[in-house]
Each structure stands twice: as structure tokens, then as C-alpha cells.
XYZ file of C-alpha atoms in Angstrom:
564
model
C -15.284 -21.607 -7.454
C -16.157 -23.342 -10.886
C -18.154 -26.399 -9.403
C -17.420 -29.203 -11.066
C -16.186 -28.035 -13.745
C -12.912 -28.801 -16.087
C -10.492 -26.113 -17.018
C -8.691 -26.835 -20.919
C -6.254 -24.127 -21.815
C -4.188 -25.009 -24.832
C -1.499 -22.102 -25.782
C -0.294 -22.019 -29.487
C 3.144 -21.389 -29.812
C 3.103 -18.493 -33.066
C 5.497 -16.801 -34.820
C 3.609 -13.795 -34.882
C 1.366 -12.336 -32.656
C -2.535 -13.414 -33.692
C -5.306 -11.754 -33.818
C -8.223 -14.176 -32.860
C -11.323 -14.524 -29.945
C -11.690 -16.710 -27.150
C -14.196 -19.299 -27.856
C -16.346 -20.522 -24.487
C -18.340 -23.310 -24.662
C -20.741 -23.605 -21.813
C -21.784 -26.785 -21.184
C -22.143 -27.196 -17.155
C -18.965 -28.608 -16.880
C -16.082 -27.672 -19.435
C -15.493 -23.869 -20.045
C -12.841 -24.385 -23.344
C -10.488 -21.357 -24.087
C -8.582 -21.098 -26.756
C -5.251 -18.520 -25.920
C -3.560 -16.405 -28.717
C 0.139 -16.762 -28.021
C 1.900 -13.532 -28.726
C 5.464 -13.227 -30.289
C 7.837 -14.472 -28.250
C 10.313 -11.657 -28.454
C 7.599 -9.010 -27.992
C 7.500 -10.338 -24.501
C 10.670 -8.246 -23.375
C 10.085 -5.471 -25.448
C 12.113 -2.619 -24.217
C 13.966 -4.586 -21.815
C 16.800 -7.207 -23.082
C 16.702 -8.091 -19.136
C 13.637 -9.918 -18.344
C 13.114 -13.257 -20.263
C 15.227 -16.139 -22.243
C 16.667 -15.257 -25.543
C 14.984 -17.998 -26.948
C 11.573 -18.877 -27.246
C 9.900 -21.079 -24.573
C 7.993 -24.498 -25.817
C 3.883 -24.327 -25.721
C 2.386 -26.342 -23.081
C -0.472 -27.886 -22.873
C -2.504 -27.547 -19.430
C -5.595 -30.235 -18.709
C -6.757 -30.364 -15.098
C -9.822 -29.599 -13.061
C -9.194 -27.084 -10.285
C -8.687 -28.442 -6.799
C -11.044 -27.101 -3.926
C -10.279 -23.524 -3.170
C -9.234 -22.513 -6.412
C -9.604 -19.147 -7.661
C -12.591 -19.870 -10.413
C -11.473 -19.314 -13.717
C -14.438 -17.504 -15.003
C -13.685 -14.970 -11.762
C -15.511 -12.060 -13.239
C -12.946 -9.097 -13.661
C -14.124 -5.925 -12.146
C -15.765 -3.754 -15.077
C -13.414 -0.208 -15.931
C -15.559 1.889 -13.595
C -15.899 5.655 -14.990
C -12.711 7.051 -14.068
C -12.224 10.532 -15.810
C -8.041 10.119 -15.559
C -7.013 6.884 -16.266
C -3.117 6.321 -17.028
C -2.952 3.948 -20.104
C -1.320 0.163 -20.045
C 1.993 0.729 -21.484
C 2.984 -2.980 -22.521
C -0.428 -5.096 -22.940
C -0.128 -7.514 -25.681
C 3.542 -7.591 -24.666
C 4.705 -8.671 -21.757
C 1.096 -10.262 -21.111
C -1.783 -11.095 -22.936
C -4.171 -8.298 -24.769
C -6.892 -10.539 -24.589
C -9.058 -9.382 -21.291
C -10.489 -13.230 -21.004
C -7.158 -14.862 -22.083
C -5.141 -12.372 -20.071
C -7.684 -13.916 -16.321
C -7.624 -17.252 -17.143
C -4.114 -17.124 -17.779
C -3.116 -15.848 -14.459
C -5.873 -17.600 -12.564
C -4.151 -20.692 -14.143
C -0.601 -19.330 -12.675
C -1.912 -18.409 -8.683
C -4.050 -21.917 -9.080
C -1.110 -24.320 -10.053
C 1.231 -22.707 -7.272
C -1.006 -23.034 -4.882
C -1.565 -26.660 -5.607
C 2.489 -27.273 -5.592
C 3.225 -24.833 -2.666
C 0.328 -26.024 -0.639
C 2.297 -26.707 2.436
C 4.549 -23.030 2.841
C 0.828 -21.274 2.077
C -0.370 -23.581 5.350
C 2.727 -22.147 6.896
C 1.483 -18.641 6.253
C -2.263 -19.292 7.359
C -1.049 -17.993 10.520
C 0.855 -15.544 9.894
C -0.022 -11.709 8.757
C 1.682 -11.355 5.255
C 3.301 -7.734 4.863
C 4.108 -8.009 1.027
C 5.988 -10.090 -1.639
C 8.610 -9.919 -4.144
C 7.129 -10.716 -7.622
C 9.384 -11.293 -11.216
C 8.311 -8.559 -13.460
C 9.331 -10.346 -17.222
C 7.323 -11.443 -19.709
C 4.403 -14.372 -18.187
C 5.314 -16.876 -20.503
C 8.454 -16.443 -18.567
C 8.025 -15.213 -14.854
C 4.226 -15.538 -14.490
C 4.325 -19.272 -12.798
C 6.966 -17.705 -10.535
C 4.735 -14.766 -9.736
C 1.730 -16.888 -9.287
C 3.450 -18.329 -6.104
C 3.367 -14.491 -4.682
C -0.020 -14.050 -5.557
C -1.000 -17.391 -4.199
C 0.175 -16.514 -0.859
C -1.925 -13.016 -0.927
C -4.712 -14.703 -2.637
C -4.988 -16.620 0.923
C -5.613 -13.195 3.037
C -7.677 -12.018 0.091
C -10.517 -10.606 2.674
C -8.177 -8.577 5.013
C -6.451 -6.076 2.282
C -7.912 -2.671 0.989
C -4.541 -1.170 -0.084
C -1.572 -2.551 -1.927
C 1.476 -0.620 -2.200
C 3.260 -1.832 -5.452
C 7.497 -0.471 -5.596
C 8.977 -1.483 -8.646
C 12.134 -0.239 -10.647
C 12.571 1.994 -13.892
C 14.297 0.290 -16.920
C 14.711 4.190 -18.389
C 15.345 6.698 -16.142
C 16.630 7.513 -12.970
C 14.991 10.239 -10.487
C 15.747 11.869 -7.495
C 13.076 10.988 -5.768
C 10.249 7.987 -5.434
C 7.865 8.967 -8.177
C 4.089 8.562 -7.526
C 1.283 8.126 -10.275
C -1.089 10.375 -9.286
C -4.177 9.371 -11.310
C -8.030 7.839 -10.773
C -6.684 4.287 -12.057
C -4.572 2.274 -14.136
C -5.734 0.848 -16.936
C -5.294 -2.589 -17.700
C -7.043 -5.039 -20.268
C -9.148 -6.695 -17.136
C -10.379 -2.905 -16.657
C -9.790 -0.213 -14.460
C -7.694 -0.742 -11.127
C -8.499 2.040 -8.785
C -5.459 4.106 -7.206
C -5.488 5.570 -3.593
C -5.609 9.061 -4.638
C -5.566 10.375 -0.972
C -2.580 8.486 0.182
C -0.612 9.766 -3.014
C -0.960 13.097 -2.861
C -0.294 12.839 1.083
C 3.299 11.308 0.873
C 3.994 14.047 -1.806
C 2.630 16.840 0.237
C 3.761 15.871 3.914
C 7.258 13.981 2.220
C 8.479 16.286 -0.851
C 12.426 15.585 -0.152
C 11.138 11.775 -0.436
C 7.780 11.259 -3.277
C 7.194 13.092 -5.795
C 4.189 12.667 -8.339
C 5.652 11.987 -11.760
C 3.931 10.307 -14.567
C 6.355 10.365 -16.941
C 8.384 7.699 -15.145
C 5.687 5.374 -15.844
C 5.617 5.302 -19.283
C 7.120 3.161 -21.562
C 7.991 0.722 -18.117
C 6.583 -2.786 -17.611
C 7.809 -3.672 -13.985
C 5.573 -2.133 -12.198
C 2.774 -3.039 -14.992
C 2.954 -6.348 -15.344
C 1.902 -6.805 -11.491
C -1.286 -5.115 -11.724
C -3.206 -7.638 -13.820
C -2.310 -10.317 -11.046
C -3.302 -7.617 -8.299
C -7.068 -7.566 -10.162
C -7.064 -11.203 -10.306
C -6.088 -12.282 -6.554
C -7.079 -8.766 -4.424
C -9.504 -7.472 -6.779
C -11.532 -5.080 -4.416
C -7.925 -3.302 -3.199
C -6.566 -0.008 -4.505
C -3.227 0.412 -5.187
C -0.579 3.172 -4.717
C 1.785 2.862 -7.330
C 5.686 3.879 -7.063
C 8.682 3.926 -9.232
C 11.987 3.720 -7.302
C 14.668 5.122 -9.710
C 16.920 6.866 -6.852
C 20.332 5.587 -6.040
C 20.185 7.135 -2.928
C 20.496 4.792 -0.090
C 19.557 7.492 2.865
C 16.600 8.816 0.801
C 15.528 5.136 0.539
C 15.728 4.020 4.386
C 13.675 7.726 5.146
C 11.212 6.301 2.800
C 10.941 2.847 4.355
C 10.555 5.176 7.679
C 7.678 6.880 6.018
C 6.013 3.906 4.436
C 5.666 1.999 7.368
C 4.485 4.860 9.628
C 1.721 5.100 6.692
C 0.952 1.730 5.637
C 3.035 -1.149 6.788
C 1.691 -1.085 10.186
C -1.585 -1.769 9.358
C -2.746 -5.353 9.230
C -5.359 -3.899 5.479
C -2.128 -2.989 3.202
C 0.153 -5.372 1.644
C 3.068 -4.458 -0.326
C 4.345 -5.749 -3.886
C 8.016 -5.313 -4.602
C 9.028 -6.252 -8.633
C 12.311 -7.602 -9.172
C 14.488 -9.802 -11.176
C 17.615 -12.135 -10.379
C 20.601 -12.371 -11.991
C 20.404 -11.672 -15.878
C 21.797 -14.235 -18.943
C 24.024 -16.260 -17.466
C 24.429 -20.201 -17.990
C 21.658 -22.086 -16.116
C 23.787 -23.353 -12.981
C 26.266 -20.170 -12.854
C 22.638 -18.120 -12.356
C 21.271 -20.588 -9.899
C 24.234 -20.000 -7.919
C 23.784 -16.205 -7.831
C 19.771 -16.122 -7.613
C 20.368 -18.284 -4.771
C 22.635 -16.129 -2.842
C 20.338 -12.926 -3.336
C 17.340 -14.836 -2.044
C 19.061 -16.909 0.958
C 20.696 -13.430 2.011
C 17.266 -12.092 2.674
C 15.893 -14.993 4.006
C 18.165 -14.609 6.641
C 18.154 -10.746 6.271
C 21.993 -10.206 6.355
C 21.132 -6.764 4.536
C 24.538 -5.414 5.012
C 26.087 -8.723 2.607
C 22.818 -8.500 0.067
C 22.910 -5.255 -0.463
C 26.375 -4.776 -2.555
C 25.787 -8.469 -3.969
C 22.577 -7.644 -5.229
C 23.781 -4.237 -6.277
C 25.874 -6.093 -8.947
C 25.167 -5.997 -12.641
C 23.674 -8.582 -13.785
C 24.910 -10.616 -10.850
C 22.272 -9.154 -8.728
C 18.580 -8.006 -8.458
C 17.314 -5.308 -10.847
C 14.751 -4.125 -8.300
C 17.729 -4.026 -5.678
C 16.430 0.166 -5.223
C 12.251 -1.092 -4.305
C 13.210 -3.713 -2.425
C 16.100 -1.412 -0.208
C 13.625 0.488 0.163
C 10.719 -2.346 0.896
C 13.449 -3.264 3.550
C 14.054 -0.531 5.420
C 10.115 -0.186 6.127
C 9.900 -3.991 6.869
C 12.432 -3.777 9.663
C 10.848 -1.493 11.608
C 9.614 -4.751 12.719
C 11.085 -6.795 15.790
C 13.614 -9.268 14.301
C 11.209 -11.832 16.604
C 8.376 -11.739 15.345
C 9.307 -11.215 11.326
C 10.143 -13.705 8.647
C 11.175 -14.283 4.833
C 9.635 -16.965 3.322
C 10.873 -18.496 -0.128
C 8.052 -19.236 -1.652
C 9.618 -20.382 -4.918
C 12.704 -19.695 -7.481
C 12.930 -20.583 -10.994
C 15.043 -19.215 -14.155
C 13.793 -19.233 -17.844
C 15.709 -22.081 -18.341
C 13.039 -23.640 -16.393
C 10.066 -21.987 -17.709
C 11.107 -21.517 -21.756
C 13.569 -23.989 -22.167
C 16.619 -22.500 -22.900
C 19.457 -22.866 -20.282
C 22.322 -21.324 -22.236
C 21.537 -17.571 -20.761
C 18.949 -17.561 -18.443
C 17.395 -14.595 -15.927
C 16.473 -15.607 -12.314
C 12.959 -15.183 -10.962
C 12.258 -15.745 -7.148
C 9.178 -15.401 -5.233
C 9.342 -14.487 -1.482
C 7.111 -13.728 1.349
C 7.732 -11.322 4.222
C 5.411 -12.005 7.257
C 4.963 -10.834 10.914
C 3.118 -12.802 13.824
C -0.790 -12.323 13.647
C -2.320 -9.481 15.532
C 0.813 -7.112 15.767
C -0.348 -4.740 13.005
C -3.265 -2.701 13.432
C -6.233 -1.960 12.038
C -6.120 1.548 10.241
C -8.462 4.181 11.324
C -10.865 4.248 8.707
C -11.931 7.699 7.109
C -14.455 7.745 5.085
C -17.771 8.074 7.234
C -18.508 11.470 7.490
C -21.866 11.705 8.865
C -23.787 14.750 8.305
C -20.477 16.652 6.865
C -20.910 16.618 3.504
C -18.144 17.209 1.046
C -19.356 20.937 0.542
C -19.277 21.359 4.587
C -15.801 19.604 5.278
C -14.402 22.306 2.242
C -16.075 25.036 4.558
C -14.898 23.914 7.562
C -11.283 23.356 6.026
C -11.217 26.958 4.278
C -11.772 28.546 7.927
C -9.340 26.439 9.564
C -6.703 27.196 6.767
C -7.686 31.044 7.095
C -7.647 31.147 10.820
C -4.067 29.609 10.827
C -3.124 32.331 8.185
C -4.615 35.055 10.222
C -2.913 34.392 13.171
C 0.383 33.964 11.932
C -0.474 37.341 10.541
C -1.199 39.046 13.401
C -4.772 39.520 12.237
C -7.665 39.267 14.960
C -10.253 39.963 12.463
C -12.794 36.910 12.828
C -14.568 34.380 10.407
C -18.223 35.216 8.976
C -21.285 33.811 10.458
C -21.649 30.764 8.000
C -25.087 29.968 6.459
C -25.210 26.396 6.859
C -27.539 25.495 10.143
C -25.089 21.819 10.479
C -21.886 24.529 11.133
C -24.037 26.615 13.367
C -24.924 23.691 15.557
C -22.851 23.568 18.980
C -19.413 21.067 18.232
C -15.919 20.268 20.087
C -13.141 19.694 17.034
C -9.172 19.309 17.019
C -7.528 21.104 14.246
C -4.122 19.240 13.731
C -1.429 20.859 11.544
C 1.903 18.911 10.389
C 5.160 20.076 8.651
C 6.738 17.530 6.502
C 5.156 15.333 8.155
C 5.899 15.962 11.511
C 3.735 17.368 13.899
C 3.463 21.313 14.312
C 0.579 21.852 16.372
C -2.460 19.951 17.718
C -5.170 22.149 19.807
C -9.008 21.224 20.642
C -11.641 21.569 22.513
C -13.609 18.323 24.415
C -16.855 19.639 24.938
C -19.080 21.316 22.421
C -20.190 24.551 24.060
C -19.905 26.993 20.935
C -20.828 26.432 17.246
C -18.990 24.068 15.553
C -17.837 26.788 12.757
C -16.432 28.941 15.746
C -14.595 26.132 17.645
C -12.574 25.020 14.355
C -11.638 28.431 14.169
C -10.384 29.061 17.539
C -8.715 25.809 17.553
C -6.725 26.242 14.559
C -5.658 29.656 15.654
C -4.389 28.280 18.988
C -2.936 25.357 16.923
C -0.976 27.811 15.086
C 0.656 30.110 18.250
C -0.833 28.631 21.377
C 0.691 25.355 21.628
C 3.162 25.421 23.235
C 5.182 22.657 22.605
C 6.024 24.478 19.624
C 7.145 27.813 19.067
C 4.463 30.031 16.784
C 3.858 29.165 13.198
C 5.394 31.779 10.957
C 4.298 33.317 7.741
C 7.281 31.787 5.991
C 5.698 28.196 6.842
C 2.312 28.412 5.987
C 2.648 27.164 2.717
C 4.292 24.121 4.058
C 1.520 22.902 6.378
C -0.632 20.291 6.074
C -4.262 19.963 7.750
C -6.507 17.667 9.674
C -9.742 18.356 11.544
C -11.358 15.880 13.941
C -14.865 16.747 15.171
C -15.717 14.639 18.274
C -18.654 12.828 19.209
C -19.683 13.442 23.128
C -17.549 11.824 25.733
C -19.292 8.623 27.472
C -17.957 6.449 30.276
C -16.170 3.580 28.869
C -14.598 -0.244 30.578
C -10.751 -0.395 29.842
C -11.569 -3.857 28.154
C -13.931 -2.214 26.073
C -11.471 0.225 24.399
C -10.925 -0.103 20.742
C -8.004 0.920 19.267
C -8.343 3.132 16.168
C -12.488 3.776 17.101
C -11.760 5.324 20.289
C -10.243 8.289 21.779
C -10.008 8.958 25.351
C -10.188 10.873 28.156
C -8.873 9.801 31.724
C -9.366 11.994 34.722
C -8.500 11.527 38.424
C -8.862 14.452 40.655
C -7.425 17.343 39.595
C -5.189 15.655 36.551
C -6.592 14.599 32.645
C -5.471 13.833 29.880
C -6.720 13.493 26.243
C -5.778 11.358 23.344
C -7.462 11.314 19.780
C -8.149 8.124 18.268
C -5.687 8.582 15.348
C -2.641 8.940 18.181
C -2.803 4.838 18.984
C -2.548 3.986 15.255
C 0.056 6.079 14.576
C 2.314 5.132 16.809
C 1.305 1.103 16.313
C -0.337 0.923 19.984
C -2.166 -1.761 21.465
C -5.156 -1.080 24.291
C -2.827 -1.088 26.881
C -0.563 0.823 25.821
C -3.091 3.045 24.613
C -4.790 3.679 27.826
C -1.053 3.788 29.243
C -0.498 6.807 27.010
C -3.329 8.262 28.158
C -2.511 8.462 31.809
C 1.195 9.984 30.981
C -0.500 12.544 28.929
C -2.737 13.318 32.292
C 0.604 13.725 34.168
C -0.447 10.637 36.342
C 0.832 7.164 37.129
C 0.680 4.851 33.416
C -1.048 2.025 35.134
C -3.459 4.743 36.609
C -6.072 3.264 34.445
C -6.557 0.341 36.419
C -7.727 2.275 39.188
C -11.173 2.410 40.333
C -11.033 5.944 41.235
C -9.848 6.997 37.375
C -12.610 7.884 35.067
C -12.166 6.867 31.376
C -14.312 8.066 28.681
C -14.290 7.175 25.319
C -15.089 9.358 21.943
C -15.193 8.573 18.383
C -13.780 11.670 15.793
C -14.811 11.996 12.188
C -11.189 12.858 11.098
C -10.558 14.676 7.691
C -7.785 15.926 5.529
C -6.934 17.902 2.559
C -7.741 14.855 0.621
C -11.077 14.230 1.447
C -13.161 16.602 0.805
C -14.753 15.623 -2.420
């Protein structure tokens, strides 16, 4: 927080864009910035449907910040050394070039709506805030709409990692949901990591759905002109980045499928979905439809918003990212989900002009507290170092190959002593996604290097809930390991979803469950331990017997994508 300090932004109104510094003047209690304005009509370059056609009057801002504000000397994460950055496409645009003109403007934006919608951000204190819908036009435009989005993330700040951001292509269409599959993006407040991992998964386990494709990020602001706000309100999340540019409504509710199994079930991602309203039409005739898009998803009637906000210029530009955003987002119970309007504006409001105006609206989607989960966390790999999980990968990826091959012919003696040492693993394989064989062993009674490979070999043609992988498939699979800590009794109130797997025994009868399994499939302790017993072939409430054993182990779990 700036303590006691005063905030005085005064924005110039050129007629071409300037070329000047920001001046601070440190004094213990005024911090005075003085913000290049850039041309007006710059500010929808490349897109004559985001913005008034008229230039907006300056304003002149004077206020102190109220408690709770975000600071506006927040420092701005440094560009860390990222050796495949994708380049800003429209700074000194759409938004400011200026790095310290560009943070105090948007701090200014997420500050003021918070002030004005103080009471719907109380209304969301308790509540676990899946994503927004954020206006993607120029900010002298749509940034004090989009500060109301980022207001209401700003206020779970702590509990996101991840942010998913779906926005629209003003260029091109595609047949599927393009990734960017780089370190970062590149913005004037530096370099905004992406979740490398996670994009390369959805292409590899979802091809007939995500696709990495650069190209359809160039030249496009709407999925841009989000990311400075990201680094301003979340700035310790990564982001996976996605242009939707398919008309295909079946390809778009598979997708929502696939994002929520990935990411919105867990309580650490939020989503960002950029989209317009309606587009230059007389201030009250665009109220009318901007009000009608936004009320029909309040109430999600999806069936009535769909074809009206499928409407040129009528409708919502981003109507494809936020299908798509809402076909993952009702995989939630209608209970225990809501739509929040958090605010709507046009550029009548914001610039001045009301002759032809284009609709911005901010909205929140939430779910009750505590019904997403927290996401197994990979990352802590003990004594596996990248070097050994490659190892370990290679002979589980050659041990699949072999046996679909018919060859018996088994894996070298590997020199490092940490392979040699006595393990239990799972080797879990997947086909599009879906799984195609999951074999393991509990106890670590052989060497660690010889128990991943005779897992992933029965993986591949013992398990038989499947019939044997082929050599035609091979190329499609994808791989996990999990090597497993020793079992140790365990309380059923002490079970921890996503940290545990378990084993229950009675008698005769067990069953086994890997820690992942739980998050996956969005279950809670009980259910977990309810799981558990069905996969032992016993009662599901067998767990609460005093004669059923429960142990608990903990898995360092590892795919494709981590092993650098």
C-alpha cells in the first residue's frame, strides 16, 4: 500500500502520440506522474470494433487511495531471462508504451472500481471466483470497465497460480483452439511467464481440440490487452494463453469438457474471457442490446444468448471464448454457481461520444467456497533430478515400445546408484487423453529402474481393462510415472486429498488409489476413501470400519513435460 500518500495522474489529451518520461517526485507523500496520452485513433488500430469513433475528453484524476488499494508504485515483476519470448503486438496502441505510465494507469482502473463496486466485491469475499469476462478495446475506452474484473480477482490475489486467458481473433479463423507455446509474453511491465507444461499437454493429449499456433497471435490485441492487467492484479500467476477462432460449436463444448477436467476444478486457476458488446450503435439502442447479452448469462439461458450474441454487431465479439468458457463453467451444479454483473458501460460513457458507441460489460462467474480442489502440485521431485526423470522416462517409453513389439529383450543396468536403489512406481499411459493403461507396484522390492520397466510393460498388455497397446498407437500415447513413498497407517480424518494416495485392506480384499485419481475426478475425502473401498471390491462405507486398514502414500508424479 502507498501509506499516506497522494496519487495525481493528469492525462493530456494529444493529437499525436508523444514521446516524453514520467517525472516522480518523491517527497514522502505525493508520487506525481505525468501520462503521455497516445493518439486517440491508434487505440483501435486494426480493429474498427473496439472503441468510439470519436475521441474521448482527458480527465483529470486527484485522490488518495482508500485502504486496501493496490499501491501505485506496485513494483512490476522485472522481464526474467526467458530465451523465447513472443513480442507485444499493440503496446503504445491499445495501451500505454510507457512501463510506469502503462501500472499506474491500470492500478488507477482496478483501484477506482473497487472503491465504486465495493459492495458486489463483499458479495464475492465468500465466494470462489472461477474467471471473468473483461472488454478488450483500447483503455482509454474499456480499461475502467475491465478494472471492475480485475478488482474482483485482485481480492483472491493469494489463491491463483494459473490464469487461463480465451480471447477471440479479429483476423483469422482456425480449426482448432490455438495455443502460444512460448517461455512468456512480453509486455512493457516485463515478462509474463506462460505454463509451458499445461500447453503442450492439451495439444498432445487433445489434438482434434488445441493446437499450438503462433501465428494467430500476431497482429491481435484481445487477448493482449488483458495481460498487462493480469501483471498488475495476479502478478506471481502464469498464464496459458488461447485464441478461439473456431465456429464450431461441438469442438467448443469438448473443449469446455477438457478445460475444466484440467483447470477449472481447481480452486489455484482462474479464467479470463475477452469480449465486446454490441458494436456502433446509438447510445440507448446499444444499451438495450449489451443489456440483453449480459442479463441472458446472468441467468444462464445459454440456449437464448447464444444466437443473440452470435449476431453482428448486435452481439458479443468474443461470443466463440466465452461458448467455450461456458461449456467448462457448467460442469458445475446449477446450485452452487453464479454470474455476477460486476459492471457495464459503453464509450459513450467513457469517451464521450454517444452517437455510435461499443458495449463493454464486466462479469463474474463464481462457485460456493471449498467445492474446487486444490491441484496436485508437481514440481517437488526429491532426489530425481531432471537428468534421472529423462532416464527413467526413456525406459518407460522403450519398455512400452518393446512390448507392443513383441520384444522380451530387457533394459541395461543403469549407472546411476539413485535408479539402482530398491522403488515401487506406477507408469500411467493415456490416449487422447483418456486413459489406456495404469499398472504399479506398492512395495519397493526391486530397483527402482527395473520396476518402471516392468510396470510400463504390463501397462502396455497386462491391464486388462484394456485390450493390448498396438504398434499403430504408440505414437499417440502420452506418459506419467509416479514413484511412491512407503505406505504408513493413516486416520480417515487425516486424509488429504491431492497429497495422499491410499491403500485399504480388509481380509482378503484391497484396493489402491494414486493421489492424482481424487483430483481428477473433483473428489472430496469421503468420497475419496469411498472410491477406495469400491476399487477393493468391498462395501464404500467400508472405511469406517475398525477392522479396515488404511494407509496413506505420497507419489512424486511426472510427465513428458517435466523433465527439464
Amino acid at each position: 500500500m502507498h501509506v499516506g500518500g497522494t496519487i495525481v495522474l493528469t492525462m493530456v489529451n494529444e493529437k499525436k502520440e508523444q514521446s516524453s518520461e514520467s517525472q516522480h517526485a518523491f517527497t514522502g507523500k505525493t508520487v506525481s506522474l505525468l501520462l503521455p496520452v497516445l493518439v486517440w485513433g491508434l487505440m483501435f488500430a486494426g480493429c474498427s470494433s473496439c472503441g468510439s469513433r470519436k475521441d474521448p475528453d482527458a480527465r483529470d484524476v486527484t485522490r488518495p487511495p482508500a485502504e486496501g488499494a493496490i499501491p501505485a508504485e506496485k513494483p512490476i515483476r522485472e522481464s526474467e531471462h526467458m530465451e523465447d519470448n513472443f513480442t507485444a503486438q499493440v503496446a503504445g496502441q491499445f495501451y500505454a508504451g510507457d512501463p510506469d505510465a502503462l501500472g499506474i494507469q491500470i492500478t488507477q482502473f482496478i483501484n477506482d472500481a473497487r472503491d465504486d463496486g465495493a459492495d458486489v466485491v463483499a458479495q464475492l469475499a465468500d465466494r470462489d471466483v472461477v474467471g471473468v469476462l473483461s472488454p478488450h478495446a483500447g483503455y482509454v475506452y474499456s480499461g475502467p470497465v475491465a478494472g471492475y474484473a480485475y478488482a474482483a480477482l485482485a481480492a483472491h490475489a493469494q489463491q491463483y497460480t494459473s490464469v487461463v486467458v480465451m480471447a477471440l481473433s479479429h483476423r483469422r479463423m482456425s480449426r482448432t483452439i490455438s495455443l502460444l507455446d512460448r517461455d512468456a509474453y512480453q509486455t512493457p511491465l516485463g515478462a509474463l511467464p506462460i505454463d509451458g507444461a499445461s500447453v503442450r499437454r492439451l495439444a498432445r493429449e487433445y489434438p482434434g481440440i488445441f493446437a499450438a499456433d503462433s501465428n494467430m497471435f500476431e497482429q491481435e490485441h484481445s487477448l493482449e490487452v488483458q495481460l498487462p492487467f493480469i501483471q498488475v492484479a495476479l502478478p506471481d500467476v502464469k498464464i496459458i494463453p488461447m485464441i478461439v477462432a473456431t465456429p464450431d460449436e461441438k469442438l467448443l463444448a469438448e473443449a469446455g469438457a477438457v478445460l475444466f477436467d484440467m483447470f477449472g476444478a481447481f480452486k489455484d486457476v482462474a479464467f479470463v474471457i475477452s469480449s465486446d458488446l454490441s458494436h456502433f450503435f446509438p447510445y440507448d439502442v446499444a444499451r438495450e442490446y449489451d443489456t440483453l447479452s449480459l442479463s441472458l448469462l446472468e441467468k444462464w439461458e445459454i440456449d437464448k444468448w447464444l444466437p443473440h450474441a452470435s449476431q453482428t454487431r448486435k452481439g458479443m465479439c468474443g461470443v466463440k471464448p466465452v461458448y467455450a468458457f461456458a461449456s467448462m463453467f457448467e460442469q458445475f451444479d446449477a446450485d452452487v454457481r453464479s454470474v455476477t454483473k460486476l459492471k457495464y458501460m459503453n464509450s459513450g460513457d467513457t469517451a464521450g461520444d454517444k452517437s455510435q458507441v461499443v458495449g463493454y460489460g464486466a462479469l463474474a462467474f463464481s462457485v460456493k467456497k471449498g467445492l474446487r480442489s486444490d491441484r496436485l502440485q508437481h514440481g517437488d521431485f526429491g532426489p530425481y533430478t531432471p537428468e534421472l526423470r529423462r532416464a527413467l522416462m526413456d525406459m518407460a517409453k522403450t519398455s512400452v515400445r518393446a512390448a507392443a513389439m513383441g520384444d522380451n529383450r530387457r533394459l541395461p543396468v543403469p549407472d546411476s546408484e539413485v535408479l539402482r536403489q530398491s522403488g515401487a512406481a506406477f507408469v500411467t499411459l493415456k490416449k487422447n487423453g483418456q486413459l489406456r493403461g495404469c499398472i504399479g507396484h506398492v512395495i519397493a522390492r526391486v530397483p527402482l529402474y527395473q520396476c518402471v520397466e516392468e510396470v510400463a510393460r504390463a501397462a502396455a498388455i497386462r491391464d486388462t481393462r484394456f485390450a493390448p497397446v498396438t504398434p499403430a498407437e504408440l505414437d499417440t500415447l502420452s506418459y506419467e510415472i509416479s514413484i511412491l513413498t512407503r505406505p504408513e497407517p493413516i486416520a480417515a480424518e487425516d486424509v488429504v486429498v491431492g497429497r495422499d494416495g491410499l491403500i485399504i485392506t480388509r481380509g482378503p480384499y484391497s484396493g489402491l488409489l494414486l493421489p492424482q485419481v481424487p483430483v481428477e475426478w473433483r473428489w472430496d475425502r469421503e468420497e475419496f476413501l469411498s472410491h477406495t473401498c469400491r476399487k477393493a471390491g468391498l462395501p464404500m462405507d467400508c472405511w469406517q470400519d475398525d477392522a479396515t486398514r488404511i494407509e496413506a502414500f505420497r507419489a512424486i508424479v511426472f510427465g513428458e513435460d517435466e523433465l527439464e
